[in-house]
Short mmCIF file of C-alpha atoms and ligand atoms in Angstrom, two decimals:
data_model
loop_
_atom_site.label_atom_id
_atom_site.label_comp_id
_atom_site.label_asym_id
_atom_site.label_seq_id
_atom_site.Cartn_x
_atom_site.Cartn_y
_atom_site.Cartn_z
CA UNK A 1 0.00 0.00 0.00
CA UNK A 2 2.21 3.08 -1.12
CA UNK A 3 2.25 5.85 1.92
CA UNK A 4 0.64 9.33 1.66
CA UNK A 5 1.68 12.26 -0.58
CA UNK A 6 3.39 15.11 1.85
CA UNK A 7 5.01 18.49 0.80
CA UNK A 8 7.34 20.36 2.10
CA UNK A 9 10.19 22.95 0.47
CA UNK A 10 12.57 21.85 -2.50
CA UNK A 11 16.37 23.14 -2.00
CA UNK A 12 20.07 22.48 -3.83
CA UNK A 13 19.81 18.75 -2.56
CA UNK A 14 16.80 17.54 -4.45
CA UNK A 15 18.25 18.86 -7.96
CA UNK A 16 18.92 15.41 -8.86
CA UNK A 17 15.61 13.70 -8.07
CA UNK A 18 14.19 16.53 -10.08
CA UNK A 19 16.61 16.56 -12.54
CA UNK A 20 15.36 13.00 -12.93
CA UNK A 21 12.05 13.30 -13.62
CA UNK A 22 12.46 16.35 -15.85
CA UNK A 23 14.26 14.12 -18.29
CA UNK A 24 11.91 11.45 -18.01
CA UNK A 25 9.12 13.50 -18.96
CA UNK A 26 11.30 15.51 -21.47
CA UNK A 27 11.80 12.09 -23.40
CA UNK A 28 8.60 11.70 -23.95
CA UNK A 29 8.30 15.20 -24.83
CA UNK A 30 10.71 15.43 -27.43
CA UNK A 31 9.41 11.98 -28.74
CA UNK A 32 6.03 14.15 -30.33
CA UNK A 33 7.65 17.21 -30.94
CA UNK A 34 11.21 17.12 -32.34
CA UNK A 35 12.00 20.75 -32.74
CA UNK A 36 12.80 20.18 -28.55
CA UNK A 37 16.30 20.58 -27.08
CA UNK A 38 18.19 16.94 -26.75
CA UNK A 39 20.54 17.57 -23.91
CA UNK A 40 17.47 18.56 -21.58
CA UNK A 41 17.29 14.61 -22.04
CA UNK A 42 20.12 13.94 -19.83
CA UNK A 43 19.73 13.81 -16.34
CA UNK A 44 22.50 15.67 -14.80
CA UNK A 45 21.57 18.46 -17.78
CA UNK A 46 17.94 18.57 -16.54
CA UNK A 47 19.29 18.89 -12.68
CA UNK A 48 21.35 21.77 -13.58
CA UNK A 49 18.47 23.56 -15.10
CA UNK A 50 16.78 23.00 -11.91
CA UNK A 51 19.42 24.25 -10.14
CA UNK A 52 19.17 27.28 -12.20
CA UNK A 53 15.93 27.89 -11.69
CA UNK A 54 16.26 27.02 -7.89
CA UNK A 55 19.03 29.93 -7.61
CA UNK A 56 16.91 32.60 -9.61
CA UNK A 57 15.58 35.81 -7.92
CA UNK A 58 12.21 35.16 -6.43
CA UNK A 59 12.61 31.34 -6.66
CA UNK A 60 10.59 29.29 -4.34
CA UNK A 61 9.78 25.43 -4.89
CA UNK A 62 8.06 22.72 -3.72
CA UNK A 63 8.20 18.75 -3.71
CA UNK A 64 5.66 15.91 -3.02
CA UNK A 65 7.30 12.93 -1.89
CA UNK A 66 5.36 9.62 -1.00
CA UNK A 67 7.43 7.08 0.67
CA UNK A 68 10.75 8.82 0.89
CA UNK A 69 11.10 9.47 -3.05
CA UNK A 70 9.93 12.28 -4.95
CA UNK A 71 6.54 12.17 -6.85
CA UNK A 72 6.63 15.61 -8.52
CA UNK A 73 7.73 19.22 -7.81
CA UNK A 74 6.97 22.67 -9.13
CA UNK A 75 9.66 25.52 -8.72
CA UNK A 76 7.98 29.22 -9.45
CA UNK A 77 9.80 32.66 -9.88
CA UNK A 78 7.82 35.81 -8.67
CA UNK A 79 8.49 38.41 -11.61
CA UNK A 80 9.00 41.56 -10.31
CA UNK A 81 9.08 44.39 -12.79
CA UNK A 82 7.71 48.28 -13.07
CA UNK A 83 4.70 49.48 -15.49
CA UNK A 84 7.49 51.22 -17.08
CA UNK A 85 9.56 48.30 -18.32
CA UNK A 86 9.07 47.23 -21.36
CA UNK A 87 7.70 43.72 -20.15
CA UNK A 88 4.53 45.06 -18.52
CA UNK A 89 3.32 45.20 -22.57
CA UNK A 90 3.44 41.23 -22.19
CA UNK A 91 2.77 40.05 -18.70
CA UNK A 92 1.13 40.89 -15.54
CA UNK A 93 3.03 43.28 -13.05
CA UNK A 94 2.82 41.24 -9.88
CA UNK A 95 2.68 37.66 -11.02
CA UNK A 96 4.26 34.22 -10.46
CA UNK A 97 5.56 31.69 -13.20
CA UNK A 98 6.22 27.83 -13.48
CA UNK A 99 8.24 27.63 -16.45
CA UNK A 100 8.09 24.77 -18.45
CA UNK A 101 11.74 23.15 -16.78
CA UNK A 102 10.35 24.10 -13.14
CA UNK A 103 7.32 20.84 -12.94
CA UNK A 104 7.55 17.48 -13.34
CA UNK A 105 5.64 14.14 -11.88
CA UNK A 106 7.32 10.65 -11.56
CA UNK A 107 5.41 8.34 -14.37
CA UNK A 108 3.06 6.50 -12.13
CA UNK A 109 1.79 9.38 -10.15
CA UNK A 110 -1.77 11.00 -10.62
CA UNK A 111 -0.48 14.24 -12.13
CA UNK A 112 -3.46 16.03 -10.81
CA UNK A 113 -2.93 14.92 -7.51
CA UNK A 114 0.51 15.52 -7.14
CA UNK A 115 0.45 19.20 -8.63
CA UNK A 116 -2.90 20.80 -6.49
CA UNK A 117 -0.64 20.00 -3.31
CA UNK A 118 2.60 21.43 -5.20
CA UNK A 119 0.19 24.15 -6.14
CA UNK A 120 -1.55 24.68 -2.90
CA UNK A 121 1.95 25.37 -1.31
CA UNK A 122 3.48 27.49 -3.62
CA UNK A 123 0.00 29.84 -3.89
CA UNK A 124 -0.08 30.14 -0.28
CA UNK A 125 2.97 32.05 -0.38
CA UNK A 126 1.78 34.01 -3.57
CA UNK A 127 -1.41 34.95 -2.47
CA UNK A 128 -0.10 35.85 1.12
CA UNK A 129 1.95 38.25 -0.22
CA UNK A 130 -0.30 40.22 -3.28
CA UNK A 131 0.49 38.20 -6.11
CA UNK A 132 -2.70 36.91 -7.69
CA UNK A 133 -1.84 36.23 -11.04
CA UNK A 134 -0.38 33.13 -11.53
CA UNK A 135 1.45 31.55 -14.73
CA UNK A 136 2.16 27.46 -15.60
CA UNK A 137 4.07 27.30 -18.88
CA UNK A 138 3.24 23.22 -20.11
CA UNK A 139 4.18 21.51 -23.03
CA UNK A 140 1.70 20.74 -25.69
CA UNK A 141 -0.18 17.36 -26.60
CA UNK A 142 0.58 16.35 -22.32
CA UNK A 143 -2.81 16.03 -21.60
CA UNK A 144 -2.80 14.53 -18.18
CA UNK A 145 -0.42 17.97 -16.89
CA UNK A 146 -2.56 20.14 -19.07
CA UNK A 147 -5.77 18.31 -17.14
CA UNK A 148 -4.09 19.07 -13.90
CA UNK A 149 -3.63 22.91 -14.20
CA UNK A 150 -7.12 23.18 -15.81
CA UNK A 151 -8.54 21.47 -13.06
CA UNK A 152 -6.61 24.20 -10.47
CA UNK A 153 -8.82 27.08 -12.68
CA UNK A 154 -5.66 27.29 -15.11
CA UNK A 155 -6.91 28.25 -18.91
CA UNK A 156 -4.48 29.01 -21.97
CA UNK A 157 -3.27 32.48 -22.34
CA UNK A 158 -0.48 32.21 -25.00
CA UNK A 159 1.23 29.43 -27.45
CA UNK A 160 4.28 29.15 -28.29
CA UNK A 161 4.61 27.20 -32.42
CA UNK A 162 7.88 26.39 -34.28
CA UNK A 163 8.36 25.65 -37.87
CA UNK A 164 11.41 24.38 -39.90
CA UNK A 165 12.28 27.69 -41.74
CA UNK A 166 12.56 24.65 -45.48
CA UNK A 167 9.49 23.82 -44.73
CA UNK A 168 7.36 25.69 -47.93
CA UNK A 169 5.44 28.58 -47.06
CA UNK A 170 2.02 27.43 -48.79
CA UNK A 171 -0.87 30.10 -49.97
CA UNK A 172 -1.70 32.81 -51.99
CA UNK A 173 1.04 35.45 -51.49
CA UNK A 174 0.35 39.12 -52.56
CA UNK A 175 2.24 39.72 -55.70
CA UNK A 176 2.19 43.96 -55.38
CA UNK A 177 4.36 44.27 -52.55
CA UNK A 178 7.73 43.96 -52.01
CA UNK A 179 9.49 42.73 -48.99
CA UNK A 180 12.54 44.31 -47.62
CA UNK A 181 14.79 44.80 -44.67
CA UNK A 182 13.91 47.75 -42.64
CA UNK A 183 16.69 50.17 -41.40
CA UNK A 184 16.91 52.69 -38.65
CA UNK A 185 15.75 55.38 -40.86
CA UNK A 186 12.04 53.12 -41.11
CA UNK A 187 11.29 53.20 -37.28
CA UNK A 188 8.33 55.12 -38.12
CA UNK A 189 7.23 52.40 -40.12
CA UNK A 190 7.78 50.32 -37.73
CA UNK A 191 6.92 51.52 -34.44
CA UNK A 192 3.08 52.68 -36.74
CA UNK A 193 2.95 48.75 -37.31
CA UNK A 194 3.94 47.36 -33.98
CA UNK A 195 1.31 49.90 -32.33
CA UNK A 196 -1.47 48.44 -34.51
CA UNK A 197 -0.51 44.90 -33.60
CA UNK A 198 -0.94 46.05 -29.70
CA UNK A 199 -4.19 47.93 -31.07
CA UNK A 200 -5.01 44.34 -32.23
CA UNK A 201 -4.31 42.61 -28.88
CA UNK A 202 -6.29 45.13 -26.95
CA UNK A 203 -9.86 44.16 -28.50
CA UNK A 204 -11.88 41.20 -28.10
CA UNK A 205 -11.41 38.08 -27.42
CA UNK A 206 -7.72 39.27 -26.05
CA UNK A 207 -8.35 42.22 -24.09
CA UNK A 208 -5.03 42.68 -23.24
CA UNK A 209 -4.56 45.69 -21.25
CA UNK A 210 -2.92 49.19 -22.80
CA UNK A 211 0.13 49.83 -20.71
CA UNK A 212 0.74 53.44 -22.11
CA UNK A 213 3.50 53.58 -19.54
CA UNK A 214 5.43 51.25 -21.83
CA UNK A 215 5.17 52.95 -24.83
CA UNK A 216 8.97 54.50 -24.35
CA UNK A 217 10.69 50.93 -23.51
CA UNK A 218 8.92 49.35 -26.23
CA UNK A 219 10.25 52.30 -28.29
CA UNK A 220 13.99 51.81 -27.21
CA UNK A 221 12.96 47.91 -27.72
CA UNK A 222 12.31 48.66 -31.26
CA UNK A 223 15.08 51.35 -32.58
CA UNK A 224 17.90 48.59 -30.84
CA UNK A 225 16.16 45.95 -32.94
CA UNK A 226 16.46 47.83 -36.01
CA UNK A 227 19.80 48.45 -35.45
CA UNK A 228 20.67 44.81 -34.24
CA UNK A 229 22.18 41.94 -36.35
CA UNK A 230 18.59 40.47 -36.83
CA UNK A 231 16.96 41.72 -39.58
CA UNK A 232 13.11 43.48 -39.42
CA UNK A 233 11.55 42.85 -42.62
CA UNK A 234 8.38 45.68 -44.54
CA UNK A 235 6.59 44.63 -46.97
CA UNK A 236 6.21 47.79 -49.06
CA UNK A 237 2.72 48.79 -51.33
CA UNK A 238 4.36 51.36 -52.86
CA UNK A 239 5.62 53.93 -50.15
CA UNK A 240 3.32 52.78 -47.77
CA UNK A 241 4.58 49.63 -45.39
CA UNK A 242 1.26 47.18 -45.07
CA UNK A 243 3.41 44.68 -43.03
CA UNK A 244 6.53 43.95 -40.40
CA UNK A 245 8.00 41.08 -39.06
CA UNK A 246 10.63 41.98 -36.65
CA UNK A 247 12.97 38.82 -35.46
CA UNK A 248 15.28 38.56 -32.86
CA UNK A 249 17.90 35.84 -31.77
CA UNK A 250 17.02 34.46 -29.22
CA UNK A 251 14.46 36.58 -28.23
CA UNK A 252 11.54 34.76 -26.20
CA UNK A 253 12.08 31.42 -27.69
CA UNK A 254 10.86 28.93 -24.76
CA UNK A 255 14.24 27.29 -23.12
CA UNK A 256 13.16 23.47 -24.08
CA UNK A 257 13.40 24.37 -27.36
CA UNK A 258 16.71 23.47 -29.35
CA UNK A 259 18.59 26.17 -27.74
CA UNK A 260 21.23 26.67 -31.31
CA UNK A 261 18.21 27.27 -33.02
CA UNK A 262 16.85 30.32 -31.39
CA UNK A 263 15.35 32.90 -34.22
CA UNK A 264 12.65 34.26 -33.06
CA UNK A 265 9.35 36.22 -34.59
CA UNK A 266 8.65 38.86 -32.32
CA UNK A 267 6.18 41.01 -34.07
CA UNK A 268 4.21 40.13 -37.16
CA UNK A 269 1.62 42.13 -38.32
CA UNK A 270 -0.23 43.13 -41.49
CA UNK A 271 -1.99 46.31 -42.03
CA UNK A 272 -5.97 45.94 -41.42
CA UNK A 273 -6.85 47.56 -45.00
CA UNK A 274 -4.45 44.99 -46.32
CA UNK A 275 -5.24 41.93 -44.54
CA UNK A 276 -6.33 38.66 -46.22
CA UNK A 277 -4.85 39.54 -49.54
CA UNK A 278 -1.71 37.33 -49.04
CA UNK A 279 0.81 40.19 -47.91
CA UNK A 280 1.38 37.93 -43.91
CA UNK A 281 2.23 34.42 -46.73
CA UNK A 282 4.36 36.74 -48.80
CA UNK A 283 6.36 38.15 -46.27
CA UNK A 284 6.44 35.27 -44.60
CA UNK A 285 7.86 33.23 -47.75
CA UNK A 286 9.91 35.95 -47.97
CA UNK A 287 11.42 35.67 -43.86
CA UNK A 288 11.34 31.89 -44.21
CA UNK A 289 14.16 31.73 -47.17
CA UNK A 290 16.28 34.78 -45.31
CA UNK A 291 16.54 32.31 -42.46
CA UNK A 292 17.35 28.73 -43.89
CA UNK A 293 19.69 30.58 -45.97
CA UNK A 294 20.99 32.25 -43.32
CA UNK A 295 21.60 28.82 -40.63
CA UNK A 296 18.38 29.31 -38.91
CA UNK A 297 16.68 25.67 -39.08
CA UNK A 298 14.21 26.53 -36.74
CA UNK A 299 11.77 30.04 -35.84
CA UNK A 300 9.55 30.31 -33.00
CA UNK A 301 6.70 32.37 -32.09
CA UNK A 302 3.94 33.36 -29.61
CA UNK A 303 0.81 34.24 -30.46
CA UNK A 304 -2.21 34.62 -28.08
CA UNK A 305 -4.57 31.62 -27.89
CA UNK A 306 -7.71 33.80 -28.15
CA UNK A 307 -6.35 35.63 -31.65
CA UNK A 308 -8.68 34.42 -34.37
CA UNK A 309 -6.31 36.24 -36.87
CA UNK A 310 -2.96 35.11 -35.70
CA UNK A 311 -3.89 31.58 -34.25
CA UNK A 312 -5.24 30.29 -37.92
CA UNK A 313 -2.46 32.10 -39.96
CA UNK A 314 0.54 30.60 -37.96
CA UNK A 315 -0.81 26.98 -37.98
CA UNK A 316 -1.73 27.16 -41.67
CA UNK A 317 1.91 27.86 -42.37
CA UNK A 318 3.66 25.07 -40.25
CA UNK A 319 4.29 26.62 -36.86
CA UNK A 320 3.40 23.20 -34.79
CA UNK A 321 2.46 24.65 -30.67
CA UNK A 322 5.61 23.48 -28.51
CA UNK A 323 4.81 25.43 -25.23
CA UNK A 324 1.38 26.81 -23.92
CA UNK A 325 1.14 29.35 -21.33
CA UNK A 326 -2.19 28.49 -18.73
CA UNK A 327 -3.27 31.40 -16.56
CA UNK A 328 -5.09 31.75 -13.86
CA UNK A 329 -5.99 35.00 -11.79
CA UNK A 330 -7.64 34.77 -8.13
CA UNK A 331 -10.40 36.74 -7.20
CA UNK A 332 -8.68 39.94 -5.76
CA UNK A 333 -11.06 39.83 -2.74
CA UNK A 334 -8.92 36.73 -1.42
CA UNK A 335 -7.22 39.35 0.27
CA UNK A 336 -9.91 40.83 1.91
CA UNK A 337 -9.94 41.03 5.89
CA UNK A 338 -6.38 40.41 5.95
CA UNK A 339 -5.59 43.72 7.82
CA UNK A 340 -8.45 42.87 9.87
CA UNK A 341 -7.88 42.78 13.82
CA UNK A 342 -8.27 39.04 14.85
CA UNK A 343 -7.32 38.02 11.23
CA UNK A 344 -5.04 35.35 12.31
CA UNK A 345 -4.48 33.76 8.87
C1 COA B 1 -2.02 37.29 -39.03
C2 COA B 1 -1.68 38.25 -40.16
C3 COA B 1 -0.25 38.76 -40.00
C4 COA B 1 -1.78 37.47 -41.49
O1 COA B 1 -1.45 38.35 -42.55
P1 COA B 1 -2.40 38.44 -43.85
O2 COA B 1 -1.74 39.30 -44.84
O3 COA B 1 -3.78 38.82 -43.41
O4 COA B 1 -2.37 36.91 -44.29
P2 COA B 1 -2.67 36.29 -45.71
O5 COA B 1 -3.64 37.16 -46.46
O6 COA B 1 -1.40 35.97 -46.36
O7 COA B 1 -3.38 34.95 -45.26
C5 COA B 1 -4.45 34.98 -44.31
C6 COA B 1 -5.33 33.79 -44.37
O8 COA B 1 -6.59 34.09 -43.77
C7 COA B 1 -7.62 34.15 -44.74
N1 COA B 1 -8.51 35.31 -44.53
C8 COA B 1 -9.74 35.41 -44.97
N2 COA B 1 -10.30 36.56 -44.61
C9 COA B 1 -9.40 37.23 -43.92
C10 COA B 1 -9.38 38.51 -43.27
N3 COA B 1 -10.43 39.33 -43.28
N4 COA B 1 -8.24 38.90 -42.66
C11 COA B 1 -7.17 38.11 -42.64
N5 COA B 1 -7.15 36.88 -43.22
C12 COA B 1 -8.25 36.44 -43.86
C13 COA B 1 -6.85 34.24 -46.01
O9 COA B 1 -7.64 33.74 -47.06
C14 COA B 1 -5.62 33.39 -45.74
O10 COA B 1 -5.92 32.01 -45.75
P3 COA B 1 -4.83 30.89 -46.18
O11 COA B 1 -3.90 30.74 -45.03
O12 COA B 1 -5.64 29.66 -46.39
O13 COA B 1 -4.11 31.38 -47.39
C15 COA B 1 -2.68 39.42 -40.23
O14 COA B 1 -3.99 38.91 -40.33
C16 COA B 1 -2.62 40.36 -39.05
O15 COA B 1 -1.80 41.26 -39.01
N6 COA B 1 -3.49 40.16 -38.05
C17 COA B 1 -3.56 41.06 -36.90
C18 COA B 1 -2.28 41.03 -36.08
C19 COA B 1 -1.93 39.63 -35.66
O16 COA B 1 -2.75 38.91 -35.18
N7 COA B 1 -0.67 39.27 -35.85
C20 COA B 1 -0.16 38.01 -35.41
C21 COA B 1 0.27 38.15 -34.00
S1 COA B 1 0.73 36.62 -33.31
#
């Protein structure tokens, strides 16, 4: 009869028990979805990304154990960051991540079972302290983890896709345009596009919030890019730019993936007036052959799960999901009576 699941704090000394089952479960990872990194399938590789995490500001972790051996753990990192820096445009101010090397569950374990106690003790410290936004990055086609964090109130925010840059770009590309790299002198051009892509974001179904306080990092962001060893490319109706797709190396590229192939799409966007008329394929087409002939096997992207333009586009020209981000944000009035006298929670 095997003994009862208990919790208690993960430190330096379970690394390799972790390290252990992140391998394990990155096997079979990497077994659907070979764009994944193969060293993350070695053990003592796996327990030094652990370690990593572990040792990262606003680290905290957890592990189950059931009879002396560990069933699963969860490490998260508390991001800490101002309205003014350039990542508020992307995630929550006050919020708490599981990236995707910071969970695992021993094969043989109920993987819902073993992550609502991880996730019970880590949100007790989260919520204590303010931070009610909380982040589990999972790797696609698990559906037993994905089952676990939806059960916890967990829904998909973001996916991350890859696609081998060979692969054919397929469709109907727009044959008045042409495609170009962008130079300093185009941040304009640029910066008009990348503000219409957050224009995008900010209706329905993403509602993602306006953080105006941004606007001058993402600026900076975007004049350092242009000037950068990555190229942006406009595609060009004449003098006015109807598209951008701004890369970077390695950008936001999740860390499971194949970490030498790390080109990343940052930004793509098409004009509204011009969308649908095969300007996103040709540029696109256009990107694609830059990078294979350029080394880059692989490119990665994210693209919000809820964007009906993005979401179809990407996974009608290869981009296969590697990564999904699950959110979930508690009721702010969890806090409430906290300051009260005789509170003793
Ligand atoms: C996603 C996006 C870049 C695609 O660019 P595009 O120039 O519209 O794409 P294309 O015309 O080459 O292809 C769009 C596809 O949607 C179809 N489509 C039909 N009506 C459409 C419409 N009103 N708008 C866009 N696409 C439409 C096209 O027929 C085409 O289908 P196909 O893949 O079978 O060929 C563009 O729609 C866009 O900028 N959307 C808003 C910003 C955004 O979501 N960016 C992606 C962020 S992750």
């Amino acid at each position: 009869m095997p003994g009862r699941l208990q919790v208690r704090p993960l430190d330096e000394g379970d690394a390799e028990a972790c390290g252990a089952l992140l391998a394990a479960r990155h096997r079979a990872d990497r077994a659907r979805l070979p764009h994944l990194e193969p060293a993350l399938e070695d053990p003592g590789a796996a327990a030094e990304a652990v370690r990593h995490l572990l040792g990262r500001p606003g680290a905290g972790g957890a592990a189950a154990v059931r009879d002396g051996r560990i069933a699963g753990f969860c490490i998260g990192l508390r991001l800490a960051f101002s309205a003014a820096d350039f990542a508020s445009q992307f995630l929550p101010l006050r919020s708490a991540v599981v990236p995707v090397a910071g969970h695992a569950v021993a094969s043989g374990e109920d993987a819902t079972e073993v992550y609502r106690l991880l996730y019970a003790s880590l949100a007790a410290a989260w919520v204590r302290d303010g931070v009610l936004v909380h982040r589990v990055h999972t790797v696609t086609g698990d559906r037993e983890v994905e089952e676990a964090w939806v059960s916890l109130g967990f829904g998909r925010a973001t996916t991350a896709g890859t696609r081998e840059t060979v692969r054919p770009v397929d469709g109907a590309a727009a044959t008045d345009i042409r495609v170009d790299q962008a130079t300093p002198e185009d941040f304009a051009a640029v910066r008009r596009l990348s503000r219409e892509l957050a224009a995008h974001h900010q209706g329905p179904p993403m509602f993602w919030p306006p953080v105006i306080e941004a606007g001058a990092a993402l600026d900076g962001f975007l004049q350092a890019s242009l000037a950068g060893p990555v190229p942006t490319f406009l595609a060009w109706q004449g003098d006015a730019a109807v598209g951008m797709q701004l890369f970077l190396v390695p950008g936001f590229t999740p860390e499971h993936v194949r970490q030498d192939q790390r080109l990343y799409l940052f930004e793509g966007v098409v004009s509204a007036a011009a969308r649908g008329g095969g300007v996103g394929t040709a540029m696109l087409r256009a990107s694609m052959a830059w990078a294979a002939a350029n080394g880059y096997e692989l490119c990665t992207l994210h693209w919000a799960s809820g964007n009906y333009l993005g979401a179809p586009f990407w996974l009608g020209h290869g981009f296969v999901p590697v990564e999904h981000t699950m959110e979930r944000r508690i009721d702010e009035r969890a806090l409430w009576g906290r300051a009260e006298p005789g509170h003793t929670g």
